[in-house]
GROMACS .gro file of N, CA, C and O in nm:
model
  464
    1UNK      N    1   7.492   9.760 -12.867
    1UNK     CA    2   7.399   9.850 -12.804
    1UNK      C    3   7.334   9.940 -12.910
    1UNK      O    4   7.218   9.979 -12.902
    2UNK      N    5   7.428   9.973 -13.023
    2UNK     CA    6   7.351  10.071 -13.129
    2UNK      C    7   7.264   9.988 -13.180
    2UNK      O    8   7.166  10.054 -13.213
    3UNK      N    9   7.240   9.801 -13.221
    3UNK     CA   10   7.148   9.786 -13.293
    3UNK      C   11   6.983   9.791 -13.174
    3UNK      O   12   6.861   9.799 -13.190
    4UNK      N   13   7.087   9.779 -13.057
    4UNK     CA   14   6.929   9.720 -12.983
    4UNK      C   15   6.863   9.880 -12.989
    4UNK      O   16   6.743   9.879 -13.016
    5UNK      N   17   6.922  10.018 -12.967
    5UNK     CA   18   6.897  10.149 -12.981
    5UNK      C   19   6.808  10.156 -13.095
    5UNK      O   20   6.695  10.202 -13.080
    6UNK      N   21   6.851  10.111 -13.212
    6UNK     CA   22   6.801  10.156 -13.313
    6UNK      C   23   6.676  10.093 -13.361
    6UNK      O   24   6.592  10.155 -13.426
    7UNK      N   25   6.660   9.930 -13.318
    7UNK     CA   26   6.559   9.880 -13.276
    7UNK      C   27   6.463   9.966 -13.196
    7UNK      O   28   6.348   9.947 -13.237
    8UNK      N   29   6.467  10.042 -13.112
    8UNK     CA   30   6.399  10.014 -12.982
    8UNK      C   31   6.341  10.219 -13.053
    8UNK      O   32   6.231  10.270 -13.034
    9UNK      N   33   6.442  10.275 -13.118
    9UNK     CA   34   6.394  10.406 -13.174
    9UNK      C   35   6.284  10.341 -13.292
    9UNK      O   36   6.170  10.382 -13.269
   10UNK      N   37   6.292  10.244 -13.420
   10UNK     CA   38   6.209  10.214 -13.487
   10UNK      C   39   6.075  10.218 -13.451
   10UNK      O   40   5.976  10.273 -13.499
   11UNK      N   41   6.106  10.111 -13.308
   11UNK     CA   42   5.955  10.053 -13.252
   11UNK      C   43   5.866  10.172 -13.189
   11UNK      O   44   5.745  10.161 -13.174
   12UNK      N   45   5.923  10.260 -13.162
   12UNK     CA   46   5.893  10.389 -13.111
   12UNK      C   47   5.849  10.517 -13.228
   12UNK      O   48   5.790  10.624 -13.213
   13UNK      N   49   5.888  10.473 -13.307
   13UNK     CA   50   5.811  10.523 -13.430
   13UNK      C   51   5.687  10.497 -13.491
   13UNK      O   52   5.600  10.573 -13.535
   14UNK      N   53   5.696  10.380 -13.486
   14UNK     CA   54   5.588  10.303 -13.504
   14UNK      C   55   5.477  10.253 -13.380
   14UNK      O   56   5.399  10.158 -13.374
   15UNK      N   57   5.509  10.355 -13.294
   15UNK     CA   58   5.367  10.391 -13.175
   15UNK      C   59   5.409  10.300 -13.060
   15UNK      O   60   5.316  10.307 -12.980
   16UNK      N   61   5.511  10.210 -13.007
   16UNK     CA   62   5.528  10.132 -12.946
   16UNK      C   63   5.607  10.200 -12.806
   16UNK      O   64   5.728  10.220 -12.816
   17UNK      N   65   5.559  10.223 -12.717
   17UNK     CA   66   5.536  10.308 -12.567
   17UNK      C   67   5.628  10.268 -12.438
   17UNK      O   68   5.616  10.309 -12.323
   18UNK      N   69   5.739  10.162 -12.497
   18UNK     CA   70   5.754  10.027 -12.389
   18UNK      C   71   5.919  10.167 -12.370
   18UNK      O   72   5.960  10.233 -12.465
   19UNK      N   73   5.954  10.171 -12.283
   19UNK     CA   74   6.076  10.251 -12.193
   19UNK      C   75   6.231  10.131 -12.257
   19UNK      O   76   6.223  10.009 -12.244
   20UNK      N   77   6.327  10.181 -12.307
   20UNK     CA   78   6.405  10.136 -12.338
   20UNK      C   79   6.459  10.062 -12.204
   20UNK      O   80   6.425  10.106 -12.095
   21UNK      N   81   6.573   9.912 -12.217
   21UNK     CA   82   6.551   9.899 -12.127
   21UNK      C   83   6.678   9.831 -12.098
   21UNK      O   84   6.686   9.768 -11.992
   22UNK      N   85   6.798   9.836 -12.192
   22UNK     CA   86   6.882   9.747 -12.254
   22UNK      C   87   7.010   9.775 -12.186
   22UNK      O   88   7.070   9.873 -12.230
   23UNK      N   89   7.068   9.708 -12.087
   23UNK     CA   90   7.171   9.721 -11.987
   23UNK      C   91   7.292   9.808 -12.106
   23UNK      O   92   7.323   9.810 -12.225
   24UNK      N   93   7.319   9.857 -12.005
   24UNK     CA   94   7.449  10.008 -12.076
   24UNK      C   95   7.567   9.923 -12.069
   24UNK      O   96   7.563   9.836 -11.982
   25UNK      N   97   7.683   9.932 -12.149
   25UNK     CA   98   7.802   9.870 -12.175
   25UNK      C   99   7.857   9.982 -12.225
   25UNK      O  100   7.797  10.068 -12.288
   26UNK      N  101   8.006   9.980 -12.188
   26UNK     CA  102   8.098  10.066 -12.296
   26UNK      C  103   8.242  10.010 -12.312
   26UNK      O  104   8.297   9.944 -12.224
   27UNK      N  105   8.288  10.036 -12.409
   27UNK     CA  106   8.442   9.942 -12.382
   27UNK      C  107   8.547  10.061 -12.495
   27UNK      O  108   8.502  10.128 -12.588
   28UNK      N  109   8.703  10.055 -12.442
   28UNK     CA  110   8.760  10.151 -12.519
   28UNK      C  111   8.904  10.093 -12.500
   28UNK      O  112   8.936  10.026 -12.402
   29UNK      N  113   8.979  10.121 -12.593
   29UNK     CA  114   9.100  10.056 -12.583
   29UNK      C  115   9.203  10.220 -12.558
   29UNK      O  116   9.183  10.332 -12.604
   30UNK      N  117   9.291  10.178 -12.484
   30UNK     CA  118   9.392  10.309 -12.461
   30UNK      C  119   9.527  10.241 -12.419
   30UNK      O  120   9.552  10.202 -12.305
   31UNK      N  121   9.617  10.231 -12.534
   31UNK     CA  122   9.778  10.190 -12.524
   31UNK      C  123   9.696  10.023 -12.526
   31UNK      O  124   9.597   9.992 -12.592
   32UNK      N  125   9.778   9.932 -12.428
   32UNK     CA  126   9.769   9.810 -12.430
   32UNK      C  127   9.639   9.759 -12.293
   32UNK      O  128   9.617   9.661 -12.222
   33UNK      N  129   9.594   9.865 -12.311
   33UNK     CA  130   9.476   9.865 -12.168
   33UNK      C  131   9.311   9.814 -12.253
   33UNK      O  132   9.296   9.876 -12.358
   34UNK      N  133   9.233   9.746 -12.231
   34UNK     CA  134   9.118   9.756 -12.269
   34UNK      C  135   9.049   9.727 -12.198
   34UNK      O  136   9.047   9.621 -12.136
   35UNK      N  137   8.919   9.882 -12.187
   35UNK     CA  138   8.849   9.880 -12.073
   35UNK      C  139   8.736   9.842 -12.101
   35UNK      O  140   8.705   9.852 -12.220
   36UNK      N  141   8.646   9.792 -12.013
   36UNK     CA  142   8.516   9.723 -12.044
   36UNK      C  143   8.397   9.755 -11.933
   36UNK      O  144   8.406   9.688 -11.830
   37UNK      N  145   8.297   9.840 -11.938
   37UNK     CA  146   8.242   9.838 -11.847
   37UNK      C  147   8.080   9.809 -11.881
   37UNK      O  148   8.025   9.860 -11.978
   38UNK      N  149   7.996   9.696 -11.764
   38UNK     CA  150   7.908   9.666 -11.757
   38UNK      C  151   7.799   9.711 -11.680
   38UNK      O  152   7.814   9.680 -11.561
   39UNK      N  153   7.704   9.767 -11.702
   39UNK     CA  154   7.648   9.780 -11.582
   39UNK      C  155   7.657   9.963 -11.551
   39UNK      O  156   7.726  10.016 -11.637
   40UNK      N  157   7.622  10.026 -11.486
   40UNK     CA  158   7.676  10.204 -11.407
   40UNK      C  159   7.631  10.180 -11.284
   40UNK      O  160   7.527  10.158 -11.222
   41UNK      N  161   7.766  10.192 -11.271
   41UNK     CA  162   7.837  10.209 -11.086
   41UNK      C  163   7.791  10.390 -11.082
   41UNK      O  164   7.774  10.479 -11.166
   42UNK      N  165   7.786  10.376 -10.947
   42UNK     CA  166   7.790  10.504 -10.876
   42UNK      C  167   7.902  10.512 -10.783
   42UNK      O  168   7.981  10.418 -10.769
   43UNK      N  169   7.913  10.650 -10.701
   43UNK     CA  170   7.974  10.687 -10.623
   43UNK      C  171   7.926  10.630 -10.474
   43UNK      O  172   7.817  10.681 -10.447
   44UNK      N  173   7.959  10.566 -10.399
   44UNK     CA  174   7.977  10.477 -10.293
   44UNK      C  175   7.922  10.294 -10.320
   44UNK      O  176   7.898  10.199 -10.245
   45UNK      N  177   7.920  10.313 -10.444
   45UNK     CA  178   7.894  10.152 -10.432
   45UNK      C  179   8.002  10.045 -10.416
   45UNK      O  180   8.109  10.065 -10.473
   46UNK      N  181   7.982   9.915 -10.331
   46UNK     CA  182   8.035   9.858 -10.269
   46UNK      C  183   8.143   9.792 -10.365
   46UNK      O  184   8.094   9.733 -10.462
   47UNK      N  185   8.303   9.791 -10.352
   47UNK     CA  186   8.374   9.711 -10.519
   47UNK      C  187   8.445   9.610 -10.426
   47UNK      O  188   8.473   9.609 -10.306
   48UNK      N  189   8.464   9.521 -10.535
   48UNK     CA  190   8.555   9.409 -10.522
   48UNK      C  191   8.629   9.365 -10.635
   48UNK      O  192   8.575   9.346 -10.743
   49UNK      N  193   8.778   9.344 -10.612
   49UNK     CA  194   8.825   9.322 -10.703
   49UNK      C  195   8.871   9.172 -10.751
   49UNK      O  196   8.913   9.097 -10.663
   50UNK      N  197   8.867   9.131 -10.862
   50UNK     CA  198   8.899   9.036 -10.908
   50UNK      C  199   9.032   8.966 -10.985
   50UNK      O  200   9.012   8.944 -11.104
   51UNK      N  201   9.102   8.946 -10.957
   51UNK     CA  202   9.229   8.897 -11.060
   51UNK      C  203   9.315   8.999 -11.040
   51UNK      O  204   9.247   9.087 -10.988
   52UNK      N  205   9.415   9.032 -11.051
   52UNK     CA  206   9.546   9.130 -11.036
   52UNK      C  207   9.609   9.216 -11.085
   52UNK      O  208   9.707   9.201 -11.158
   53UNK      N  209   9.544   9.349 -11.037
   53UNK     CA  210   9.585   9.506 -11.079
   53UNK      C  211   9.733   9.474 -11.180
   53UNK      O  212   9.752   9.504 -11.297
   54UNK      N  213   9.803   9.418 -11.106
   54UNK     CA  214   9.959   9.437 -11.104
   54UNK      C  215   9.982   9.351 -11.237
   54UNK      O  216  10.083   9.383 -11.302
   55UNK      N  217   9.911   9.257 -11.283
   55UNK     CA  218   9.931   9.192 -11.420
   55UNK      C  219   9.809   9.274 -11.505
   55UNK      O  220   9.765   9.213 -11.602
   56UNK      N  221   9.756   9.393 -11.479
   56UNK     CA  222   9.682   9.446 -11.541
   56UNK      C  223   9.578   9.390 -11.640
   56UNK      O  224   9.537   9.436 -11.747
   57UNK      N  225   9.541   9.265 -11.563
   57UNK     CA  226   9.398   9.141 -11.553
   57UNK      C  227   9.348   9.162 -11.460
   57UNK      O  228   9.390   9.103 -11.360
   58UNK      N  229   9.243   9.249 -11.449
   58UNK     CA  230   9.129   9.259 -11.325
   58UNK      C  231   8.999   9.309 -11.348
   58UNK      O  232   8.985   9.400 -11.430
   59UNK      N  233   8.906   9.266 -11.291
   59UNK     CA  234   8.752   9.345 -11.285
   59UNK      C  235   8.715   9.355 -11.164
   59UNK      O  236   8.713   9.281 -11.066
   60UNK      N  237   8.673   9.508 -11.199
   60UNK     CA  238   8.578   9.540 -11.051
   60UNK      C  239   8.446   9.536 -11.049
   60UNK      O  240   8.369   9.604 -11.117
   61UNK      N  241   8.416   9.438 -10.951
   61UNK     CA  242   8.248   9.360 -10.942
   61UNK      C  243   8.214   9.537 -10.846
   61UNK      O  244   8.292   9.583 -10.763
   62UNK      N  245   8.082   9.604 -10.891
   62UNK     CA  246   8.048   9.761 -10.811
   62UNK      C  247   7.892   9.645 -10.721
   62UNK      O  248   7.809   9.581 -10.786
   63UNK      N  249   7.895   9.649 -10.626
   63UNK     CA  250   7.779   9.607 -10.551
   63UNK      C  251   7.687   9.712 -10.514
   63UNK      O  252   7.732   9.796 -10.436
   64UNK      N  253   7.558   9.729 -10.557
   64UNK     CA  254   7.463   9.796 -10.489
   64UNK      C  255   7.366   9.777 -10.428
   64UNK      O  256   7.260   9.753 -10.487
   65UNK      N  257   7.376   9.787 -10.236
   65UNK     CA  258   7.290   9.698 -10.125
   65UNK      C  259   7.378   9.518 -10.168
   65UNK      O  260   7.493   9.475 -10.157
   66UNK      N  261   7.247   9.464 -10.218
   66UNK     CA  262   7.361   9.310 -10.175
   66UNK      C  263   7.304   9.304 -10.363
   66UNK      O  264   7.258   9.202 -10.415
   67UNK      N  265   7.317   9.394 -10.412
   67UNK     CA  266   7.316   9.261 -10.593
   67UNK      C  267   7.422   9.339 -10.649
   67UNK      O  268   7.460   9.449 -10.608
   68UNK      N  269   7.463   9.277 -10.738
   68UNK     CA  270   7.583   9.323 -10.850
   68UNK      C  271   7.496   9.423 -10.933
   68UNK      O  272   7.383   9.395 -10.974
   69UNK      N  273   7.567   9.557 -10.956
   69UNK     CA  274   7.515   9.670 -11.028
   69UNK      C  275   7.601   9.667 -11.142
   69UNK      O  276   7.536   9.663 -11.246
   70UNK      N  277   7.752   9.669 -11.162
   70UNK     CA  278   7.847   9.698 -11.254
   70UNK      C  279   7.930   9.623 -11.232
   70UNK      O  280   7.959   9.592 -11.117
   71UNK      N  281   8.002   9.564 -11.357
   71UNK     CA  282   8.151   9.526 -11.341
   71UNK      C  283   8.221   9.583 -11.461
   71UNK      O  284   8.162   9.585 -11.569
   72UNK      N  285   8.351   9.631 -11.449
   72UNK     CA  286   8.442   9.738 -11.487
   72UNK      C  287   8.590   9.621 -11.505
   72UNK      O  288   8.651   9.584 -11.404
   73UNK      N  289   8.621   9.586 -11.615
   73UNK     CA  290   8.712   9.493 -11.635
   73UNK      C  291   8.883   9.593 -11.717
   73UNK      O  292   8.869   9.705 -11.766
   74UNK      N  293   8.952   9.557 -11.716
   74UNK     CA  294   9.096   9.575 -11.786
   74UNK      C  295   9.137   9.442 -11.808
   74UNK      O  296   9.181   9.357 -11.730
   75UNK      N  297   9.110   9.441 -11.943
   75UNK     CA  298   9.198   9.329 -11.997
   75UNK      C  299   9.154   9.227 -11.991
   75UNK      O  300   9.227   9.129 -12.009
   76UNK      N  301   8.992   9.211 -11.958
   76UNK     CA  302   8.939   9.064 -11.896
   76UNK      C  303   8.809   9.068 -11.994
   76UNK      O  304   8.705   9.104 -11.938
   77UNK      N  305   8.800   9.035 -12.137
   77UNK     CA  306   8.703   9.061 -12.195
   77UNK      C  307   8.593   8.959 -12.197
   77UNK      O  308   8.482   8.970 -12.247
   78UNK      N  309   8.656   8.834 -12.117
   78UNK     CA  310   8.526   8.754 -12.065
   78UNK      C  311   8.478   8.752 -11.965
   78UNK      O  312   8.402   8.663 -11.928
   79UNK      N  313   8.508   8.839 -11.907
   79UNK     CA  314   8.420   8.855 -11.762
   79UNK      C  315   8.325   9.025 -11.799
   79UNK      O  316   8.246   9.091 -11.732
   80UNK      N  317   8.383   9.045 -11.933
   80UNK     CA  318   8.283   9.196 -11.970
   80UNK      C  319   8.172   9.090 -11.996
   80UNK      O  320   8.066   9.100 -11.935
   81UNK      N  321   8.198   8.974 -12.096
   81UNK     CA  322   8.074   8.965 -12.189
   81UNK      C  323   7.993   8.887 -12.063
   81UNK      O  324   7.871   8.883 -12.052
   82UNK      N  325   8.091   8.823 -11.968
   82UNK     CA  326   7.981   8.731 -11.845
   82UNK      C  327   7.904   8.853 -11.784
   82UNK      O  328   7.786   8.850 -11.750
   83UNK      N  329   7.977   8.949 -11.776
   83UNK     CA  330   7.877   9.044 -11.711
   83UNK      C  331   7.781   9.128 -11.748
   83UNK      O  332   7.710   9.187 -11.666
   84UNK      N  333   7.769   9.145 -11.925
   84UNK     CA  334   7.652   9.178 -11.953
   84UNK      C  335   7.585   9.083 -11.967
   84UNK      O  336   7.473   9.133 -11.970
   85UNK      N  337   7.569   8.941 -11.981
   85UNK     CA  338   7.456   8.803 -11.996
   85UNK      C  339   7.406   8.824 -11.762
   85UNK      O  340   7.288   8.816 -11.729
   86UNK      N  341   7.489   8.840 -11.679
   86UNK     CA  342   7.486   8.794 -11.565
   86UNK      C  343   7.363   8.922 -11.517
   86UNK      O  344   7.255   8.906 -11.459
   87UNK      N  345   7.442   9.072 -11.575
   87UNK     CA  346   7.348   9.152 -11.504
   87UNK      C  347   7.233   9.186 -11.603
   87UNK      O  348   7.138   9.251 -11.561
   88UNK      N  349   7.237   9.150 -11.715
   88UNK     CA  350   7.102   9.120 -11.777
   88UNK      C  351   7.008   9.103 -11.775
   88UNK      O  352   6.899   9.156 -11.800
   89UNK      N  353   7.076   8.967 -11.717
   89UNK     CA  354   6.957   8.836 -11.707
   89UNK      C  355   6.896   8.880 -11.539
   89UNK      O  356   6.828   8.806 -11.468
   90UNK      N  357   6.942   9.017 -11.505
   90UNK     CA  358   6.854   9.014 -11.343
   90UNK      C  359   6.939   8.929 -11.260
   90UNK      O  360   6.884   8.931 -11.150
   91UNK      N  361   7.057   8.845 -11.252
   91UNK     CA  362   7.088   8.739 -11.209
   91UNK      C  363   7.143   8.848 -11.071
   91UNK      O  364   7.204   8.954 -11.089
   92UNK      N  365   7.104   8.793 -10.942
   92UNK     CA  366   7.118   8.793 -10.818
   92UNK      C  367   7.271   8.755 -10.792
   92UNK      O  368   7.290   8.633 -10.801
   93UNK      N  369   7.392   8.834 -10.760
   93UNK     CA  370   7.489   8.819 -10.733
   93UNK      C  371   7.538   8.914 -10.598
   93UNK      O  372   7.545   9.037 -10.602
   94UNK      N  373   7.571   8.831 -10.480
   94UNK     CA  374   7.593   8.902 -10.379
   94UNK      C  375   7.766   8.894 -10.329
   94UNK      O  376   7.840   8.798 -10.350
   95UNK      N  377   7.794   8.989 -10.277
   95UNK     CA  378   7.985   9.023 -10.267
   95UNK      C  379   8.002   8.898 -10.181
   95UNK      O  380   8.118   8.858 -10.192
   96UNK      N  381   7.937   8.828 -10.108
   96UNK     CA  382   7.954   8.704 -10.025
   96UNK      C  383   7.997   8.551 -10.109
   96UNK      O  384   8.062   8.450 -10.082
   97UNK      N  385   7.934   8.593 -10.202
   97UNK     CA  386   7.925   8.469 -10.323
   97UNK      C  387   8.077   8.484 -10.427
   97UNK      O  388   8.149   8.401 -10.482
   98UNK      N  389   8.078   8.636 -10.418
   98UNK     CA  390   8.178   8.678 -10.540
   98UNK      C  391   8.351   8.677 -10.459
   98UNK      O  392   8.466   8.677 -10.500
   99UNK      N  393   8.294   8.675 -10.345
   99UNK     CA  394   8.420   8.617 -10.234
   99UNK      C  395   8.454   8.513 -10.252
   99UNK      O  396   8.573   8.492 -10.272
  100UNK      N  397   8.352   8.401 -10.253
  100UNK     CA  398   8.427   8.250 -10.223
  100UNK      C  399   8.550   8.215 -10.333
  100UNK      O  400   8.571   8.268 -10.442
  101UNK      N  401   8.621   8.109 -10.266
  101UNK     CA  402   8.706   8.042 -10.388
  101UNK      C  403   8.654   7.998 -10.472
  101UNK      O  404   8.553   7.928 -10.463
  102UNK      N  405   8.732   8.043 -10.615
  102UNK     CA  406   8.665   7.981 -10.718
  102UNK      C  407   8.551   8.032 -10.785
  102UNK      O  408   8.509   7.971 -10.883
  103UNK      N  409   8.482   8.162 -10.735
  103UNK     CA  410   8.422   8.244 -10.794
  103UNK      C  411   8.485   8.274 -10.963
  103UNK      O  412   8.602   8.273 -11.002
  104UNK      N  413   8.352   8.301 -11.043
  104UNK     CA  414   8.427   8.331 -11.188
  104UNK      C  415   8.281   8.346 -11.260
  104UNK      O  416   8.202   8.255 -11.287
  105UNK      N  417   8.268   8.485 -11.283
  105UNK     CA  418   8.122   8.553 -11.346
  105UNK      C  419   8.097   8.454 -11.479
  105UNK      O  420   7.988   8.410 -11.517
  106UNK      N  421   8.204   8.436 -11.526
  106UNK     CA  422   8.184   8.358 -11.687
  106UNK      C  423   8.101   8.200 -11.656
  106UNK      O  424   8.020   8.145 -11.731
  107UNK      N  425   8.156   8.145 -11.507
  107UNK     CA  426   8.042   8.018 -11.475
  107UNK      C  427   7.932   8.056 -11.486
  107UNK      O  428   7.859   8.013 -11.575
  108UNK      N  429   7.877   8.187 -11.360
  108UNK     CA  430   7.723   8.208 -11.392
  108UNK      C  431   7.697   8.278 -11.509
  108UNK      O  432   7.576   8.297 -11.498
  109UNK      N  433   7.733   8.329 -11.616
  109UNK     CA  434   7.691   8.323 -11.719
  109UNK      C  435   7.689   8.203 -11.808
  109UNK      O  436   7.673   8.214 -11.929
  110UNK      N  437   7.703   8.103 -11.757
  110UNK     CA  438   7.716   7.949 -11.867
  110UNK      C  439   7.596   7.897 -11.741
  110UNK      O  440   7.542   7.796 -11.786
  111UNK      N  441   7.564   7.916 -11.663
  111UNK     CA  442   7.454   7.865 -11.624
  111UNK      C  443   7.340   7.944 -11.631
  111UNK      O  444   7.252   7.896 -11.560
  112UNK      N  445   7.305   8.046 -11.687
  112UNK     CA  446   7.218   8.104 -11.736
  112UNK      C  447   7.144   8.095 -11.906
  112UNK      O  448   7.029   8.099 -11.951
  113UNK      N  449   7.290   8.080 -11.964
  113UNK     CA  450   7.291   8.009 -12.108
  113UNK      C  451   7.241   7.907 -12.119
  113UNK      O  452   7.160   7.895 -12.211
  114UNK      N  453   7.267   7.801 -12.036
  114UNK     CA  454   7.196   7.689 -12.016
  114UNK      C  455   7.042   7.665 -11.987
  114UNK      O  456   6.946   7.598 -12.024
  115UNK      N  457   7.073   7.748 -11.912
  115UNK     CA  458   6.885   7.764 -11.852
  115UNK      C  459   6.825   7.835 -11.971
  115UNK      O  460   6.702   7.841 -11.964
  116UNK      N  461   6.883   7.895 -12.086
  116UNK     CA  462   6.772   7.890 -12.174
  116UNK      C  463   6.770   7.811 -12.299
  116UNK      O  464   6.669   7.812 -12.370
   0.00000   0.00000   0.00000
C-alpha cells in the first residue's frame, strides 16, 4: 500500500487530479495471532464466518447490502491476499454464495487471475 501511496502522491505532484483509489489493507502480528484485514467494515455490516475460531483459522467475510465490503482473517493469509485481488477487482460476492459448500475466496481470486 506504501508503494501504490507513494505512486499516487508523485502523480499528484506532477498535476495529476485522479482521487486515490487503492483498496485499504492492514495486517499485524500479536503473540501467535496474525491479523489481516481487507477491505473497512463498519458497524452493522452483515459477517460471516469462515473456518474455525477455535483452531484460531478463520475469516470474517463483513457484507454490505448484498456485496462483500471486508474480510478480516486470523491466521488465514490466503484468504487476506484472495481478498484484496476479490474486493479489488469490484468482484460481486453475495453471503448466499459465501454460504454454499465449498465456498473458498482464494477460488474466486484464481478466476479473476485468469480472466486477466
Amino acid at each position: 500500500m506504501l508503494r501504490t501511496q507513494a505512486r499516487h502522491l508523485a502523480g499528484s505532484i506532477l498535476g495529476d487530479e485522479s482521487p486515490y483509489a487503492d483498496l485499504p489493507w492492514f495486517w499485524s502480528t500479536q503473540g501467535s495471532y496474525r491479523l489481516q484485514i481487507a477491505g473497512l467494515s463498519q458497524a452493522g455490516d452483515d459477517t460471516l464466518v469462515l473456518g474455525d475460531p477455535q483452531t484460531a483459522k478463520f475469516s470474517v467475510l463483513c457484507f454490505r447490502g448484498e456485496a462483500l465490503a471486508a474480510v478480516e482473517s486470523v491466521n488465514l493469509p490466503a484468504d487476506h491476499l484472495a481478498a484484496r485481488k476479490v474486493i479489488g477487482a469490484g468482484t460481486r460476492i453475495t453471503r448466499a454464495e459465501a454460504e454454499e459448500a465449498g465456498f473458498a475466496l482464494k477460488n474466486r481470486a484464481r478466476v479473476i487471475a485468469g480472466a486477466v
